[in-house]
Every structure is written in C-alpha cells, then in structure tokens.
C-alpha atoms as one frame of an Amber mdcrd trajectory, in Angstrom:
protein
 127.838  71.792 124.898 131.033  71.620 126.866 131.751  68.347 128.579 132.204
  69.835 132.018 128.738  71.429 132.137 127.121  70.577 135.448 123.461  69.792
 136.125 121.636  73.020 135.322 118.147  71.906 136.246 116.546  74.926 137.898
 114.078  74.021 140.643 110.422  74.690 139.759 109.694  76.175 143.097 112.771
  78.335 143.696 112.374  81.677 145.309 112.784  84.261 142.514 113.482  87.147
 144.835 117.008  88.376 145.416 118.555  89.767 148.530 116.386  92.317 150.257
 117.043  95.956 149.379 118.316  96.877 152.834 121.421  94.629 152.364 122.648
  97.062 149.635 122.386 100.118 151.881 123.570  99.072 155.355 126.902 100.368
 156.706 126.712  97.784 159.552 126.269  94.933 157.127 129.155  96.231 154.984
 131.475  95.904 157.990 130.519  92.279 158.323 130.977  91.761 154.569 134.487
  93.198 154.712 135.510  90.612 157.290 133.532  87.512 156.458 133.030  87.914
 152.710 136.295  89.572 151.623 139.074  89.133 154.181 138.212  85.466 154.839
 138.032  84.490 151.189 140.671  84.204 148.479 141.365  87.276 146.352 143.431
  87.594 143.174 146.316  89.880 143.744 148.115  89.638 140.386 149.767  87.240
 137.957 153.243  85.757 138.449 154.439  87.719 135.432 153.682  90.930 137.314
 156.562  89.982 139.589 159.199  88.954 137.050 162.393  89.158 139.167 163.622
  88.894 142.730 162.738  92.184 144.436 159.634  92.746 142.266 156.705  93.850
 144.348 153.100  94.887 144.123 150.815  96.427 146.704 147.072  96.196 147.046
 144.802  98.182 149.417 141.285  96.631 149.871 138.634  96.572 152.589 140.828
  98.385 155.143 143.807  96.062 154.619 147.197  96.636 152.962 148.792  93.798
 151.113 152.408  93.461 149.792 153.183  90.714 147.259 156.871  90.219 146.809
 159.171  87.888 144.932 162.138  86.861 147.132 165.780  86.294 146.245 164.880
  82.600 146.106 162.269  83.280 143.435 159.341  82.472 145.770 156.373  84.815
 145.687 155.003  85.679 149.187 152.282  87.855 150.478 152.578  90.036 153.586
 150.656  92.721 155.363 152.126  96.008 154.144 152.759  97.079 157.739 156.089
  97.728 159.497 156.207  95.838 162.810 157.641  98.908 164.554 154.902 101.614
 164.360 152.589 100.265 161.649 153.852 102.495 158.887 153.111 101.542 155.285
 156.343  99.743 154.375 155.997 100.180 150.603 154.248 103.214 149.251 154.323
 102.560 145.458 151.742 100.321 143.795 154.365  98.368 141.876 158.164  98.334
 141.518 161.385  96.642 142.360 163.832  96.816 145.224 167.400  95.430 145.260
 167.729  93.117 148.196 165.771  94.638 151.102 162.795  96.729 152.085 163.446
  99.846 154.163 160.633 101.419 156.191 160.272 105.102 155.250 159.293 106.068
 158.872 162.235 104.902 161.024 164.381 102.905 158.700 163.676  99.331 159.827
 165.067  96.919 157.251 163.360  93.701 156.106 164.736  90.861 153.959 162.754
  89.830 150.835 161.529  86.751 152.651 159.825  89.033 155.195 162.253  88.442
 158.036 163.608  91.381 159.953 167.150  92.292 159.006 167.376  94.872 161.738
 166.012  98.100 163.197 167.828 101.404 162.835 169.814 102.262 165.969 169.592
  98.658 167.175 171.348  99.495 170.521 168.102 101.257 171.600 166.132  97.986
 171.460 166.473  94.684 173.263 167.340  91.735 170.998 164.575  91.271 168.347
 163.616  87.860 166.970 163.913  88.078 163.166 160.750  86.108 162.564 158.607
  87.476 165.357 159.422  91.011 164.307 159.330  90.201 160.573 156.442  91.074
 158.296 153.128  89.372 159.024 152.496  86.859 156.292 149.254  86.401 154.340
 147.891  83.102 153.115 149.277  82.934 149.560 148.549  80.463 146.763 149.492
  80.376 143.081 147.050  78.660 140.721 147.418  78.660 136.925 149.834  81.559
 137.203 147.521  83.765 139.305 148.598  84.867 142.793 145.840  84.553 145.399
 145.962  86.019 148.869 143.739  85.798 151.979 143.829  88.192 154.870 142.187
  85.956 157.468 141.475  82.290 157.833 137.997  81.189 156.735 135.989  78.170
 155.638 137.303  78.160 152.073 139.557  75.318 150.930 142.633  75.908 148.850
 142.177  77.588 145.486 143.393  74.497 143.724 140.751  72.384 145.500 137.860
  74.806 144.825 138.811  75.400 141.185 139.560  71.743 140.397 136.459  71.231
 138.243 137.844  73.831 135.862 141.505  72.876 135.861 141.460  70.520 132.864
 139.573  72.994 130.671 141.848  75.895 131.647 145.137  74.078 131.509 145.586
  74.133 127.662 145.672  77.946 127.687 149.007  77.745 129.559 148.045  80.874
 131.437 151.094  80.626 133.714 153.330  81.379 130.765 151.523  84.599 129.795
 152.771  88.126 130.341 151.020  91.458 131.045 149.247  93.037 128.123 149.085
  96.304 130.175 148.901  97.538 133.702 146.488  96.402 136.489 143.565  98.808
 136.148 141.196 100.252 138.763 138.023 102.066 138.342 135.491 103.447 140.810
 131.748 103.172 140.316 129.039 104.714 142.574 127.186 101.529 143.614 127.162
  98.848 146.300 129.537  96.012 145.316 126.707  93.465 145.166 125.018  95.377
 142.302 128.195  94.847 140.323 128.201  91.146 140.949 124.430  90.814 140.307
 124.906  92.135 136.768 127.962  89.995 136.081 126.301  86.809 137.347 123.740
  86.502 134.630 123.667  86.691 130.849 119.964  87.242 130.458 120.742  90.958
 129.790 123.324  90.300 127.084 120.869  90.272 124.141 119.419  93.650 125.173
 122.228  95.539 126.828 125.454  94.383 125.092 125.122  94.724 121.267 128.704
  93.776 120.587 128.628  90.636 122.809 125.301  89.629 121.343 126.739  90.044
 117.886 129.711  87.823 118.871 127.823  85.231 120.898 124.357  84.974 119.428
 122.485  82.086 121.094 125.669  80.245 122.082 125.998  81.932 125.485 124.907
  80.179 128.667 125.531  80.525 132.432 126.086  77.921 135.078 125.029  78.795
 138.670 127.316  79.007 141.738 127.990  75.464 143.070 130.410  74.968 145.901
 131.802  78.485 145.457 132.353  78.440 141.660 130.408  79.220 138.491 131.078
  79.361 134.789 129.736  81.107 131.671 130.545  79.861 128.164 130.065  81.175
 124.650 131.573  80.672 121.148 131.480  82.900 118.067 128.088  82.583 116.471
 127.874  81.725 112.794 126.310  85.083 111.930 128.731  87.333 113.912 129.944
  90.469 112.250 127.313  93.152 112.161 129.402  95.478 114.272 132.880  96.668
 113.127 134.858  95.397 116.176 133.159  91.984 116.112 133.391  91.567 112.334
 137.107  92.276 112.302 137.769  90.271 115.510 136.129  87.171 114.109 137.984
  87.693 110.795 141.433  88.042 112.251 141.200  85.834 115.332 143.287  82.758
 114.552 143.026  79.191 115.850 145.243  78.887 118.962 147.284  75.702 118.397
 147.418  75.165 122.160 143.664  74.700 122.371 141.438  71.741 121.585 138.975
  72.234 118.841 136.015  72.991 121.158 137.859  75.917 122.730 139.363  77.603
 119.692 136.437  79.991 119.346 135.331  80.171 122.964 135.045  83.001 125.498
 134.763  81.573 128.984 134.270  83.214 132.371 135.144  81.268 135.627 133.755
  82.704 138.809 135.204  82.173 142.335 133.081  83.289 145.279 132.675  85.965
 146.406 133.941  88.344 143.630 136.740  86.931 141.445 136.456  86.131 137.724
 139.082  84.595 135.450 138.158  84.987 131.799 139.790  83.373 128.739 139.643
  83.922 125.037 141.829  82.362 122.308 144.266  85.334 122.648 144.220  86.237
 126.342 143.500  85.420 129.929 142.329  88.116 132.402 141.084  88.540 135.814
 138.644  91.067 137.296 137.024  91.639 140.640 135.223  94.277 142.700 135.774
  95.541 146.249 133.634  97.763 148.375 135.093 101.191 149.163 131.882 102.170
 151.037 128.312 100.989 150.793 127.859 103.404 147.866 131.192 103.084 146.121
 132.927 100.098 144.554 136.428  99.636 143.107 136.659  97.593 139.943 140.144
  95.970 139.437 141.594  93.739 136.776 144.314  93.042 134.196 144.788  91.296
 130.844 147.596  88.867 129.899 148.774  87.607 126.549 151.281  85.187 125.027
 154.964  86.135 124.871 155.114  84.998 121.323 151.821  86.425 120.142 151.586
  87.072 116.378 150.694  90.332 114.861 147.247  88.909 114.136 146.813  87.928
 117.786 147.837  91.381 118.846 145.270  93.022 116.606 142.646  90.533 117.738
 143.446  91.432 121.315 142.984  95.116 120.565 139.568  94.394 118.995 138.664
  92.254 121.992 139.597  95.197 124.225 137.178  97.408 122.337 134.427  94.911
 122.867 135.208  94.594 126.604 135.499  98.380 127.012 131.988  98.920 125.613
 130.652  96.024 127.643 132.142  97.392 130.904 130.633 100.866 130.249 127.224
  99.323 129.581 127.418  97.191 132.693 128.333 100.177 134.861 125.165 101.978
 133.777 123.063  98.863 134.594 124.567  98.552 138.059 123.767 102.212 138.773
 120.179 101.858 137.752 119.722  98.612 139.693 121.467  99.972 142.780 119.244
 103.049 142.784 116.097 100.836 142.946 117.347  99.114 146.087 116.859 102.430
 147.961 113.381 103.048 146.567 110.318 102.173 148.653 108.454 101.576 145.454
 110.590  98.646 144.447 109.575  95.350 145.981 112.357  92.951 145.022 113.832
  91.121 142.030 111.719  88.557 140.163 114.385  86.430 138.545 114.245  84.487
 135.308 115.572  80.953 135.171 118.376  82.547 133.187 119.243  84.514 136.330
 119.597  81.515 138.616 123.295  82.397 138.951 122.217  85.594 140.790 120.153
  83.536 143.183 122.883  80.988 143.861 125.432  83.754 144.533 122.980  85.293
 146.983 122.498  81.877 148.618 126.303  81.691 149.160 126.157  85.153 150.776
 123.315  84.077 153.013 125.329  81.176 154.265 128.200  83.341 155.166 126.046
  86.090 156.699 122.657  84.631 157.710 121.335  88.113 158.745 120.942  88.624
 154.965 117.991  86.164 155.000 115.911  88.718 156.895 113.417  90.626 154.723
 113.224  93.399 157.189 116.398  95.260 158.254 117.401  95.053 161.871 118.419
  98.261 163.548 121.877  99.235 162.286 123.356  98.936 165.747 121.938  95.395
 166.038 122.964  94.018 162.692 126.223  92.385 163.969 124.590  91.009 167.064
 121.685  89.522 165.143 124.029  87.944 162.615 126.192  86.429 165.392 123.040
  84.817 166.992 121.932  83.441 163.692 125.318  81.931 162.941 125.298  80.153
 166.288 121.842  78.841 165.648 122.547  77.784 162.036
C-alpha cells in the first residue's frame, strides 16, 4: 500500500443512497451548480507547455463564461475573461494560437497588451481619457501547480490549489510534470447525460472488474479508491502479476520501461488524483494527463482533457503511450455507456435511489461535498423549479 493512503474506514451506518434523482434533471439546480460548483471552484485550463512562447494563447468556453489564457511578453501566464471592455465582443475567436505583441478586438479594433492592459481604443479622440488598467481585460484567478494552469471565474471558499493538493505533492513531484510537453491536442467530446452521472461513474472502481476488461486485465486486485476528503480524492493501481490476456495490455506491460525519475513503488503505478468538483490529474510511468467534465445543459455534458509526455521520451515510451491510449480509449467508451444508462434511471419513477457498496464510498463523499455547497440537494423531494434558488438560499443561511 502507498504510504500516503488516508484512513479508509467506512462508517457502518452510512447512508448508502446517492443524490435524489431530481437533482440530475433540474434546470434551476443546474443554474446554481454553474455558479457555486463550477465558477467558484478551480478548473484546469491547460498545461504550461500549451503556451510555449510569449503571445501564445488558449481559450476555453464553459458554463456561460469565456476564458482567455495568455503568456505575456514577460513570460508570465495570466487568465482573463475573453471579453472586450468596449462592447463585450469575444476578443479572441480561435481556440488556440499565437499573436505577436498585442490583441486586437475584431469588433471595433481596441488593442490590448499581453499583460491585459489597454493599449488604446481605435479613434481615441472619440473617447475621454481611458485608464489602461480599468479598461484592461478583467483578470481571472490563475494559479500554476505542477505545470497545470488553473483558473477560477469567481471567488469561492476554496483555498489555493497548492494548499488543497498538498497531500499529493510529494508523490506527484518525481514525475516532473511541469517539464512535459503535449502528446496531442486538448480534446473535447459531448455526451448526452447530466454532468454528475459522469462524475458518479469516475468516482468508484467497483465497476472496473465487470465493465472495463482492459483495466481489469492491467490492474487485477491492485486497484483501490480513496474517498473525497477536504476536496480531494485518489485512486491507485499497479500492473498485476498476471496482466496480459488482452493484446493492448500484454504489449503495454511488455514494453513499458522503468521510469528512472520514479521511486520503485511508482514505476508500475497508474494513479488518479481528483480535485472537487470535476478535475482529475492522472499519471502513468509514461504520461501525465488531465480530464474534466462541464455541463452544457442538464442533459448534455462536455468531456475535456489532454495528455502530456516527456520531451526526451524513448521509442519504447512512445509505443507504450500509444498502447495506453488504446486502453484509455476503450475505457472512455465503456464509461460513456454506463453514464447514459445510469442517467436514464434518474428520470424513471420506478428507480428508487442508489444503494452503494463500501467500494463506492467515493461517490457518497463527492455527493456530500455537493450538498455542502448546495444544501437544497439534501432534499429528497424536489422543490418547485421556480423555488429551487430561494429554498437553497434559505438553507445556506440556516446552515
């Protein structure tokens, strides 16, 4: 067992039900989630290697907000709302790219420096004097941790990423993730479910043996989950001694080499670090990756993520990474189907509620985190849609 494993004693009398079904099918609740669950919590935008040079930028549209992440002439990475201060136009239209030394609004030609300050409006004589900071781009909370760029759209109760993730820092540090480079583009995929159904599946490994043949072949009995504690969780597995029944797994285990950067206990480990509400950083001996999900509507979710590898990877590491991708691709496809089936049940009057195994305690603890943010989710019976926000506000005051 890994030395950072926390107390996993599951209470004997814990409530094995999950969130009530109405919370997966309420538009009013979704609006509260967008603000209090997503905008007020840290989100992974990218990796520093996605912005390699001054002028490199990346945009990100989620939960009704538009983010622009930009490396300035001074090399500093900053996050801004992708909104021109003049008329609110989208300042940068492309998902990723590079500009020379300024950003020019495509609507009226206002010009911004790479540090977000206003350089000047077009036809400046038609305006009174404009303060360069006041009329500059609106900044986002931005933090870099282990090479990943985190942003936050609104102030919330979360501490800094470094403080929250501190229990995992020593274990993750040997991977030197801040030195890695993109193994491909940031991907997005849409799936027809509520976002919580995605997280419910990802927060437990009880289903691995039945639903994920490749992962079960790779992990065997080595896989275990840790529940959400103080906003973080972890899942850990190593190659099992009998791995290799499936082609991808057999060849992955055969070609995967010891990473000299890693201590012995991590050289055959696949680890998943969760950050509430929806972010995961996953490591293998060859790669580090992130993935997350965002609600598009109460019935549609965007999956988003990217994989990063070492600059000096060997041919064997490259092949191992390809085989790992095959395993992950199959796992994602299997998980998408599971989320669809589970999400369908939430709308059925014939389905009572979850009855969770001890191995699914991670689902319960994630739900508990959600209940603390939005206490209206503790109600078994749905309030009237028009009353959800008001009921939640009263419950927050009384908490």
